[in-house]
Coordinates of C-alpha atoms in Angstrom, one line a residue:
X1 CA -58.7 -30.8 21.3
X2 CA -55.6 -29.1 22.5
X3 CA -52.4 -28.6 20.6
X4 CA -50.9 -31.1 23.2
X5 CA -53.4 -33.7 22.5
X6 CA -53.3 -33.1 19.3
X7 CA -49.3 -33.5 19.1
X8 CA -49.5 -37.1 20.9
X9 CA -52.1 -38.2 18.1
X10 CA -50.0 -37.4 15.9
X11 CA -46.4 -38.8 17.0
X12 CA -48.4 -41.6 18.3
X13 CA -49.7 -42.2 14.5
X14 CA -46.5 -42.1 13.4
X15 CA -45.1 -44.4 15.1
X16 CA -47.8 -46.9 14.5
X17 CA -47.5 -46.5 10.8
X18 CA -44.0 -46.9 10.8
X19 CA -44.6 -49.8 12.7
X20 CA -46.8 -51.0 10.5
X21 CA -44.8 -50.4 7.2
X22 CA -41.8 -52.3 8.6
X23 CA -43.8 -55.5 9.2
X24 CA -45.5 -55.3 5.6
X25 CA -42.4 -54.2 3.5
X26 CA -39.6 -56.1 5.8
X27 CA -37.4 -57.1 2.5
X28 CA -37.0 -53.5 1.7
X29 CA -36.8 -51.9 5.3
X30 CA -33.8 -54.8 5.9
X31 CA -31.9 -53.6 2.8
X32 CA -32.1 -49.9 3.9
X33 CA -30.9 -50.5 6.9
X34 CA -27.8 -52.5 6.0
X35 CA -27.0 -50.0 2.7
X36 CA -27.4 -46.9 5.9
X37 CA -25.5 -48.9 7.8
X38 CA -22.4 -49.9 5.6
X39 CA -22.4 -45.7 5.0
X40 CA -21.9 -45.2 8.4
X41 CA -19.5 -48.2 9.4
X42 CA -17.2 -47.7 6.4
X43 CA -16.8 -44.1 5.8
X44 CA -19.1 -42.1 8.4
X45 CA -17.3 -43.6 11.8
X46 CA -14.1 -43.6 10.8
X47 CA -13.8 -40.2 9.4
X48 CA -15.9 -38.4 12.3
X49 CA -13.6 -40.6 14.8
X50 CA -10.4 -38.7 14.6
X51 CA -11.6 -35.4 14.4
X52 CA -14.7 -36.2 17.7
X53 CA -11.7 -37.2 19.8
X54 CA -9.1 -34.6 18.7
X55 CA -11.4 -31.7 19.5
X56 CA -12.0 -32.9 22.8
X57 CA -8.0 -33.1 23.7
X58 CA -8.3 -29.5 22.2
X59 CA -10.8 -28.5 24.3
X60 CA -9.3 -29.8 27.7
X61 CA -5.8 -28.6 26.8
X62 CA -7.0 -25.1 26.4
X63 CA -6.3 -24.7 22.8
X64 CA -9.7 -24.2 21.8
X65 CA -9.4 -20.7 24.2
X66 CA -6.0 -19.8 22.8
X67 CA -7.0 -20.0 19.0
X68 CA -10.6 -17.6 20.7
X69 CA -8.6 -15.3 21.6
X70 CA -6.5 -14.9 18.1
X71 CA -10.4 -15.2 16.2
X72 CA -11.4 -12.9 18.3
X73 CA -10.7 -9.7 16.4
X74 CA -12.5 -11.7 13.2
X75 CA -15.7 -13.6 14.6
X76 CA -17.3 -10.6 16.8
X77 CA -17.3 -8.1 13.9
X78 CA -18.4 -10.2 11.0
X79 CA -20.9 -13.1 13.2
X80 CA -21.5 -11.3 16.6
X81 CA -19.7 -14.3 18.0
X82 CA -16.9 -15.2 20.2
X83 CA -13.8 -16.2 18.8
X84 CA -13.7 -19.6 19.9
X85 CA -16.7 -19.7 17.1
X86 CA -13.9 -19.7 14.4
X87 CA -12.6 -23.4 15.9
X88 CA -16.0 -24.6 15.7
X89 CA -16.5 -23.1 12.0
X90 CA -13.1 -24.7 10.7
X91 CA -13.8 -28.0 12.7
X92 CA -17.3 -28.2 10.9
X93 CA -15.7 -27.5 7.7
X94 CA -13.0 -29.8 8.4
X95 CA -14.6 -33.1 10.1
X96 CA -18.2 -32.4 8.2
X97 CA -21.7 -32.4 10.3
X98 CA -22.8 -32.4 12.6
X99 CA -19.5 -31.8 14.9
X100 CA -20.4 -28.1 14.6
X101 CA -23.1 -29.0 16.8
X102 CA -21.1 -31.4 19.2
X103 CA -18.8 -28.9 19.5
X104 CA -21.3 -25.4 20.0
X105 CA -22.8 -27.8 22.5
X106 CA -20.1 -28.5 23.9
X107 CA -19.2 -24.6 24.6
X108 CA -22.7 -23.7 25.6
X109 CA -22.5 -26.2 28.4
X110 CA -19.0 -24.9 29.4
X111 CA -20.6 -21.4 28.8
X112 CA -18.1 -20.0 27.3
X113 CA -20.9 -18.7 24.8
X114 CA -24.7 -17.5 25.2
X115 CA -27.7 -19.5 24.0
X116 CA -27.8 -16.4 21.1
X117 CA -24.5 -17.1 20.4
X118 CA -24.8 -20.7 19.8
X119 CA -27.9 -20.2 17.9
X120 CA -25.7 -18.5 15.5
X121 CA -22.5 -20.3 15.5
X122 CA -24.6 -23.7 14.7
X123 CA -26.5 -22.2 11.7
X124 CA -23.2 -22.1 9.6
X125 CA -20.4 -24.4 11.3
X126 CA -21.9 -27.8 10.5
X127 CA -21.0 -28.5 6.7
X128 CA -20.1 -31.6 4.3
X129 CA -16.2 -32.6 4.4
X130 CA -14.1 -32.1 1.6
X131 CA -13.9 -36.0 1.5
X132 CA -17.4 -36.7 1.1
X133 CA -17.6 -33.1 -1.3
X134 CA -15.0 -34.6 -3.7
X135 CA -14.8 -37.8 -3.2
X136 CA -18.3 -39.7 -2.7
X137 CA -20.1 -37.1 -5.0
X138 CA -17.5 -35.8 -7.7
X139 CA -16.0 -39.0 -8.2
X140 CA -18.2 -41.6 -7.0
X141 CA -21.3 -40.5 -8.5
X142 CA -20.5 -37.8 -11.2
X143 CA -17.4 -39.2 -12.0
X144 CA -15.8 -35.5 -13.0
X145 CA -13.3 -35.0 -10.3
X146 CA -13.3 -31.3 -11.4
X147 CA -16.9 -30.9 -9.9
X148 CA -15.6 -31.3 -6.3
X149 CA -14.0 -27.9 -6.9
X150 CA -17.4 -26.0 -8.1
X151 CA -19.4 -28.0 -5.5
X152 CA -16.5 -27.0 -2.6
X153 CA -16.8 -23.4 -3.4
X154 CA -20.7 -23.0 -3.5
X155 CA -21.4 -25.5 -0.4
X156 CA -18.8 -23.4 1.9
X157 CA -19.5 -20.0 0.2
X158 CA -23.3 -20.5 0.9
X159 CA -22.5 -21.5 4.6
X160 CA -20.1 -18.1 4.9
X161 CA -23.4 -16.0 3.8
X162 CA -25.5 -17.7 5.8
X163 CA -23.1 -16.6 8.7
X164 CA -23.1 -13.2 7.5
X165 CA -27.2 -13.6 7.4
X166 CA -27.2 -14.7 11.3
X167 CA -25.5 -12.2 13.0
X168 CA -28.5 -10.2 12.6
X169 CA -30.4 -13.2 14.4
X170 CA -31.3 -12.9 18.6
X171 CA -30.8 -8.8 18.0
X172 CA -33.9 -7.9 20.0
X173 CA -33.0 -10.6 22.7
X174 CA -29.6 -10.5 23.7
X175 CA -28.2 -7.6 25.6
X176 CA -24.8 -7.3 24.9
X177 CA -22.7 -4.9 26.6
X178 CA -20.4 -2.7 24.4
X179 CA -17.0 -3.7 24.4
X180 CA -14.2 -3.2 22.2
X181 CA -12.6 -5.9 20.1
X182 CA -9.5 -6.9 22.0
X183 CA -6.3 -6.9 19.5
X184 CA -4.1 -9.4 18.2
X185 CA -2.1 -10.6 21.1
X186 CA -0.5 -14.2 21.3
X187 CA 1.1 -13.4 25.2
X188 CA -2.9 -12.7 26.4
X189 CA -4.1 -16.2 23.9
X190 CA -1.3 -18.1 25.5
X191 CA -2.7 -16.9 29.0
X192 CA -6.0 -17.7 28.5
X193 CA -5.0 -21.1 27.4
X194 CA -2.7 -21.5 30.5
X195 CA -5.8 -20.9 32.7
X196 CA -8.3 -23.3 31.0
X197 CA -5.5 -26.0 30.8
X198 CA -5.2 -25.6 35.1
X199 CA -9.0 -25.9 35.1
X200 CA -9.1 -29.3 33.9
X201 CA -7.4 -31.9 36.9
X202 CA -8.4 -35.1 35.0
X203 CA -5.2 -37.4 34.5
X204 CA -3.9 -37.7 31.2
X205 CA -5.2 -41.6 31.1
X206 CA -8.9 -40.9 32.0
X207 CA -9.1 -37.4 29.6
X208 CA -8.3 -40.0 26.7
X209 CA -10.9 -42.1 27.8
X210 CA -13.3 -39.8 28.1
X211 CA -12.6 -38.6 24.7
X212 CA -13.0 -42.0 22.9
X213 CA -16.1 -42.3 24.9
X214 CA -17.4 -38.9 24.1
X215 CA -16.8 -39.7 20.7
X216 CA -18.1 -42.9 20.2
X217 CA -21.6 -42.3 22.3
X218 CA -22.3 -40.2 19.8
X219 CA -20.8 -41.7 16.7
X220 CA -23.8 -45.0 17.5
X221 CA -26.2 -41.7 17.9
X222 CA -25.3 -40.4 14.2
X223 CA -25.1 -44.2 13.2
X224 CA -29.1 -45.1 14.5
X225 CA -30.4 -42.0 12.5
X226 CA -28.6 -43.0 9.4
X227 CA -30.1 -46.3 9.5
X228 CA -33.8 -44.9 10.7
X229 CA -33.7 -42.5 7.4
X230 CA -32.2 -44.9 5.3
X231 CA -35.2 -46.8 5.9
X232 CA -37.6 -44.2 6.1
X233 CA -36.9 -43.1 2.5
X234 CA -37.0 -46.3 1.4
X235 CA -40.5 -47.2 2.7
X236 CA -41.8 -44.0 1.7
X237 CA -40.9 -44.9 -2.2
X238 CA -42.4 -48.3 -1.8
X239 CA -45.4 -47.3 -0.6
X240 CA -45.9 -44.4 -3.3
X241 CA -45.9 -41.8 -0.5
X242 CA -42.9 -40.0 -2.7
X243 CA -45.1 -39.8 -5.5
X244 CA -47.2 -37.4 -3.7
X245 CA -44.6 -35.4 -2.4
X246 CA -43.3 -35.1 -5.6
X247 CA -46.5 -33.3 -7.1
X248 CA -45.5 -30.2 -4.9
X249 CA -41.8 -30.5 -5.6
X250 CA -42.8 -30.7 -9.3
X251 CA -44.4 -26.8 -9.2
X252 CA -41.4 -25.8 -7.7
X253 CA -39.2 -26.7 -10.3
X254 CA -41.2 -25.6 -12.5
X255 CA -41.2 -22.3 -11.2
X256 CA -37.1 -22.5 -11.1
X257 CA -37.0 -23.6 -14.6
X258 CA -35.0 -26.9 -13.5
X259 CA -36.2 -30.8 -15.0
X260 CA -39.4 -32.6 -13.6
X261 CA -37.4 -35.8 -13.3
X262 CA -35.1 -34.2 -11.1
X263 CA -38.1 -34.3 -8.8
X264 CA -37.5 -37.8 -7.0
X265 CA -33.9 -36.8 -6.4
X266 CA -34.5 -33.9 -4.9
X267 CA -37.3 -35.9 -2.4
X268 CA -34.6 -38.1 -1.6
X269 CA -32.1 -35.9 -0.9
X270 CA -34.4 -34.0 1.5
X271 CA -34.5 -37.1 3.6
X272 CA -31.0 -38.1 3.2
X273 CA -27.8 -36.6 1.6
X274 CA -26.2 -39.4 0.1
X275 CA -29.0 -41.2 -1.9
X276 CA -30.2 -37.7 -2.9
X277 CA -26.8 -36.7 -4.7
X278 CA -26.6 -39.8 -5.8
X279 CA -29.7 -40.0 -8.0
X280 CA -29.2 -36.4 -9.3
X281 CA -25.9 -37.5 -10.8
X282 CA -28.1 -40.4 -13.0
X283 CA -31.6 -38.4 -13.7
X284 CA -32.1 -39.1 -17.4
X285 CA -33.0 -36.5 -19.3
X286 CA -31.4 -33.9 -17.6
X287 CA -28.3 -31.3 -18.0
X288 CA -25.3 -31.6 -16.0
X289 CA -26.0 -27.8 -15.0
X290 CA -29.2 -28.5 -13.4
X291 CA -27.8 -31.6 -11.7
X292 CA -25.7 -29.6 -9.8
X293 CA -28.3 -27.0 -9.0
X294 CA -30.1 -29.7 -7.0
X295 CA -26.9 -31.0 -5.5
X296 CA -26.1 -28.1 -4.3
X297 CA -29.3 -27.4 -3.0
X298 CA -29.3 -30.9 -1.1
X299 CA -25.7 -30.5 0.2
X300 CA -26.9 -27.0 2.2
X301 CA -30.0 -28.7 3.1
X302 CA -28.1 -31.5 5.1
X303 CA -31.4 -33.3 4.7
X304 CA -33.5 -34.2 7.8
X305 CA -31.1 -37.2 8.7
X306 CA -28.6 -34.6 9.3
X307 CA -30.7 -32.5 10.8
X308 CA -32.5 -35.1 13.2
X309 CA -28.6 -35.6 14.3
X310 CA -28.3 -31.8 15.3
X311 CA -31.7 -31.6 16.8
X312 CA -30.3 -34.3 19.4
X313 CA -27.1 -33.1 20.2
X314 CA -29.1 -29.7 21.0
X315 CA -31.7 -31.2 23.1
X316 CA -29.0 -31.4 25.4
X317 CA -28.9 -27.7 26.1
X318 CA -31.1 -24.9 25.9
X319 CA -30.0 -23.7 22.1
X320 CA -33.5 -24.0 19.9
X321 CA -33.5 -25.9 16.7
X322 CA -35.6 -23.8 15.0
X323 CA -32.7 -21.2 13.9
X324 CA -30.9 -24.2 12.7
X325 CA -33.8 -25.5 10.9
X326 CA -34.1 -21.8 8.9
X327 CA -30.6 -21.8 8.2
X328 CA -30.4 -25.3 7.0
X329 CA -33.3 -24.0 4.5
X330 CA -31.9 -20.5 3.4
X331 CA -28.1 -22.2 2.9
X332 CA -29.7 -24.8 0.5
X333 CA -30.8 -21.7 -1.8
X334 CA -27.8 -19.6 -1.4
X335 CA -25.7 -22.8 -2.4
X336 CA -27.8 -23.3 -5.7
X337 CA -27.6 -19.6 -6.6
X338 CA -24.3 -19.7 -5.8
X339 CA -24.2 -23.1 -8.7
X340 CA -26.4 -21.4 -11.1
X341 CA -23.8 -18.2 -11.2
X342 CA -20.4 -20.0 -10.7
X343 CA -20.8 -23.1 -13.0
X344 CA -19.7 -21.1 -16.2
X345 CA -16.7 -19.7 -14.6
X346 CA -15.7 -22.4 -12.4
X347 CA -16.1 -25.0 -14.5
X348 CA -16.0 -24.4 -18.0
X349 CA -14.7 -21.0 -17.5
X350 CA -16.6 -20.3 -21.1
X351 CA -13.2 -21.7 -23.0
X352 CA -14.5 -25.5 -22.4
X353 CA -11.9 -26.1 -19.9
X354 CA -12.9 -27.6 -16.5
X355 CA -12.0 -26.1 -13.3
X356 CA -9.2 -28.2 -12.6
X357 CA -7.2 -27.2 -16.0
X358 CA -8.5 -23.3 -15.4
X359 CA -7.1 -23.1 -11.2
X360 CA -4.1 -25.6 -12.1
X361 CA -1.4 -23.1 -10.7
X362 CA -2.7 -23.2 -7.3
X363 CA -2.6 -26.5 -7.2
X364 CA -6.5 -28.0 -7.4
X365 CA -5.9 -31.3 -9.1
X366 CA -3.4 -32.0 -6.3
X367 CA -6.3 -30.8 -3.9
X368 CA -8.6 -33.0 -5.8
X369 CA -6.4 -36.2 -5.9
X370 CA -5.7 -36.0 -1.7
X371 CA -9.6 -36.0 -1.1
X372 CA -10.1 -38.8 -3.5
X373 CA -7.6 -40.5 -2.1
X374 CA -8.9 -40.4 1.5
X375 CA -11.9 -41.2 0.3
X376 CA -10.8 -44.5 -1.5
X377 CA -9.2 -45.7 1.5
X378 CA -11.9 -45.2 4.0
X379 CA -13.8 -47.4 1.6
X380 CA -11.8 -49.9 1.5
X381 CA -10.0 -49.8 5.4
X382 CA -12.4 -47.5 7.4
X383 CA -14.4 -50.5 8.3
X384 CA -11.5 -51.8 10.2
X385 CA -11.1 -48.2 11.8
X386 CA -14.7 -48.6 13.0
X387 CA -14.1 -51.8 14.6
X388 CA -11.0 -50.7 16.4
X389 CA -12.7 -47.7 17.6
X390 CA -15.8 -49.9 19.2
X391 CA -13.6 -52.4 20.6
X392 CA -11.8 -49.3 22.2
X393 CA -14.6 -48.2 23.6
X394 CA -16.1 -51.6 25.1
X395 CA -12.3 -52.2 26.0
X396 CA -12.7 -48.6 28.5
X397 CA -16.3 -49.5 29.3
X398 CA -15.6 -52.8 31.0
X399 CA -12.6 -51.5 32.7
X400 CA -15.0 -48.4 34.5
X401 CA -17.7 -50.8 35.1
X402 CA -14.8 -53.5 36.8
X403 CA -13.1 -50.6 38.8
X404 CA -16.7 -49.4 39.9
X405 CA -17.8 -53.1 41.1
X406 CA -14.3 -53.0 43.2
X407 CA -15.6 -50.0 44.9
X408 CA -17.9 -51.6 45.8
X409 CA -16.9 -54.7 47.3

């Protein structure tokens, strides 16, 4: 049998069996799906929204090039990447995933980067938001706002090491030329920014358009794999399959030191972020310290939801998943050695005193507050945010299709 024969079996079974599970456990597959998608119509849509259409305006007004040119003298050294890398890695940070890999996409198809380079840049620009960080987890499902701050530090520190790791990546492949880091210069940014501004003809009225449509295409992409591993998860724990899995997982902690019944959290969360979190932050019998071992762990991972996002948004160029895939893995360590090192001094700083009270001059319970608060109002508006943004974007739709059928005629 050859590997490709063997590869169609197998994606064939699969789809059979899932199939198959959704007709015999349809009470529980229905449930999934409407808890994966309230997530994403109340708090992942509206959130991504803003930031999906605001890179684009970025990107076609040439600001995206001018803020290159000032990373420049930072990214090359430290990631062997461009400096337009450093938009992507503060966007990613910023909006959460995977719009570090809408956005690297986006700049390998304008090849403004190599397929090396992008490689890179998407192993450590696509992280949580702050809002989901300290909001949804800290508050929602620890409720110990002063976690958010310890979480925050070891999810973004990991990704920075991870960066630091993959700039040794693609050494053997790419040829790069020597060059010399250009300097600081805003006159040669503001050029470059001039130039790629000129490049793009597009009237101000159809740019927008194309943004909200950008943005929303694949806002329903991120929305089906929420739902499919919402479900997923779900039928995997009624049909015992977890139980199995969690044999394995059980050795590893055991190895690490870290609660058996941590196990079926840490399952979950490999699948999918939120559910994952959100059962480490209730596992009887376990320490707070060791709860956020395996958060920390799950938030690096992404999970494969996240990660069957990314692989789609690559498929649309030439950059390989794999490099993603190792760095998903390597940031989920890093983050919980990170945890297991930082929770004394971050959070009880040995005196009993939580983070917040310990980093109260620069202001960290003001930080903590405007996250929370964000995230309390995207649960309780963001689903009207959602369905202004797809009325938008039927709204734009029916206009192309009418001025197209004019054409015609």
């Amino acid at each position: 049998m050859t590997a490709s024969s063997f590869k169609t079996m197998v994606l064939g079974g699969t789809a059979t069996f899932l199939a198959v599970s959704f007709i015999l456990f349809p009470k529980d597959a229905y449930e999934a799906s409407i808890r994966g998608l309230n997530m994403w119509w109340e708090v992942v849509f509206p959130s991504l929204l803003p930031f999906f259409i605001m890179s684009e305006f970025l990107i076609s007004f040439g600001v995206v090039t001018f803020v290159g040119a000032l990373f420049e003298p930072v990214m090359r050294p430290l990631f062997r990447v461009p400096g337009v890398g450093g938009f992507v890695w503060s966007m990613g940070m910023a909006s959460g995933f995977p719009a570090g890999a809408k956005l690297t996409a986006r700049l390998r198809k304008d090849k403004k980067i190599t397929r090396i380079q992008a490689e890179r840049l998407v192993s450590f620009s696509n992280a949580s938001n702050p809002i989901f960080i300290f909001g949804a987890i800290a508050v929602g499902f620890f409720h110990n706002p002063a976690l958010g701050f310890l979480l925050a530090v070891c999810h973004y520190g990991g990704n920075l090491l991870v960066g630091l790791a993959m700039r040794f990546y693609g050494t053997d492949e790419e040829k790069e030329s020597k060059q010399t880091t250009p300097r600081f210069s805003l006159r040669h940014a503001f050029r470059l920014m001039h130039q790629e501004r000129r490049k793009d003809t597009r009237p101000l009225g159809k740019m927008m358009g194309d943004a909200v449509s950008s943005a929303v295409t694949t806002l329903l992409m991120i929305g089906g794999f929420i739902i499919l591993f919402s479900v997923l998860n779900r039928l995997l724990t009624v049909m015992h399959v977890s139980e199995m899995l969690a044999i394995l997982i059980t050795i590893i902690l055991t190895i690490l030191h870290i609660p058996n019944e941590l196990s079926p959290a840490l399952i979950s969360g490999l699948f999918e972020i939120t559910l994952g979190s959100q059962m480490a932050s209730v596992a009887a019998g376990t320490s707070l310290y060791h709860q956020v071992l395996i958060t920390s762990f799950i938030l690096g991972f992404n999970g494969f939801s996240v990660q069957a996002q990314v692989a789609s948004i690559l498929a649309e160029t030439d950059i390989r998943f794999k490099p993603f895939f190792f760095a998903r893995v390597l940031h989920g360590f890093l983050a919980m050695v990170l945890a297991a090192f930082l929770f004394e001094p971050l959070y009880t700083n040995g005196t009993g005193r939580t983070a917040t009270e310990v980093f109260a001059p620069v202001n960290t319970e003001h930080v903590n507050t405007f996250f929370i608060s964000v995230y309390e109002w995207l649960t309780h508006f963001g689903g009207l945010v959602t369905l202004g943004g797809l009325l938008l974007f039927v709204l734009l739709k029916a206009g192309r299709a009418l001025k197209e059928t004019k054409s015609i005629m």
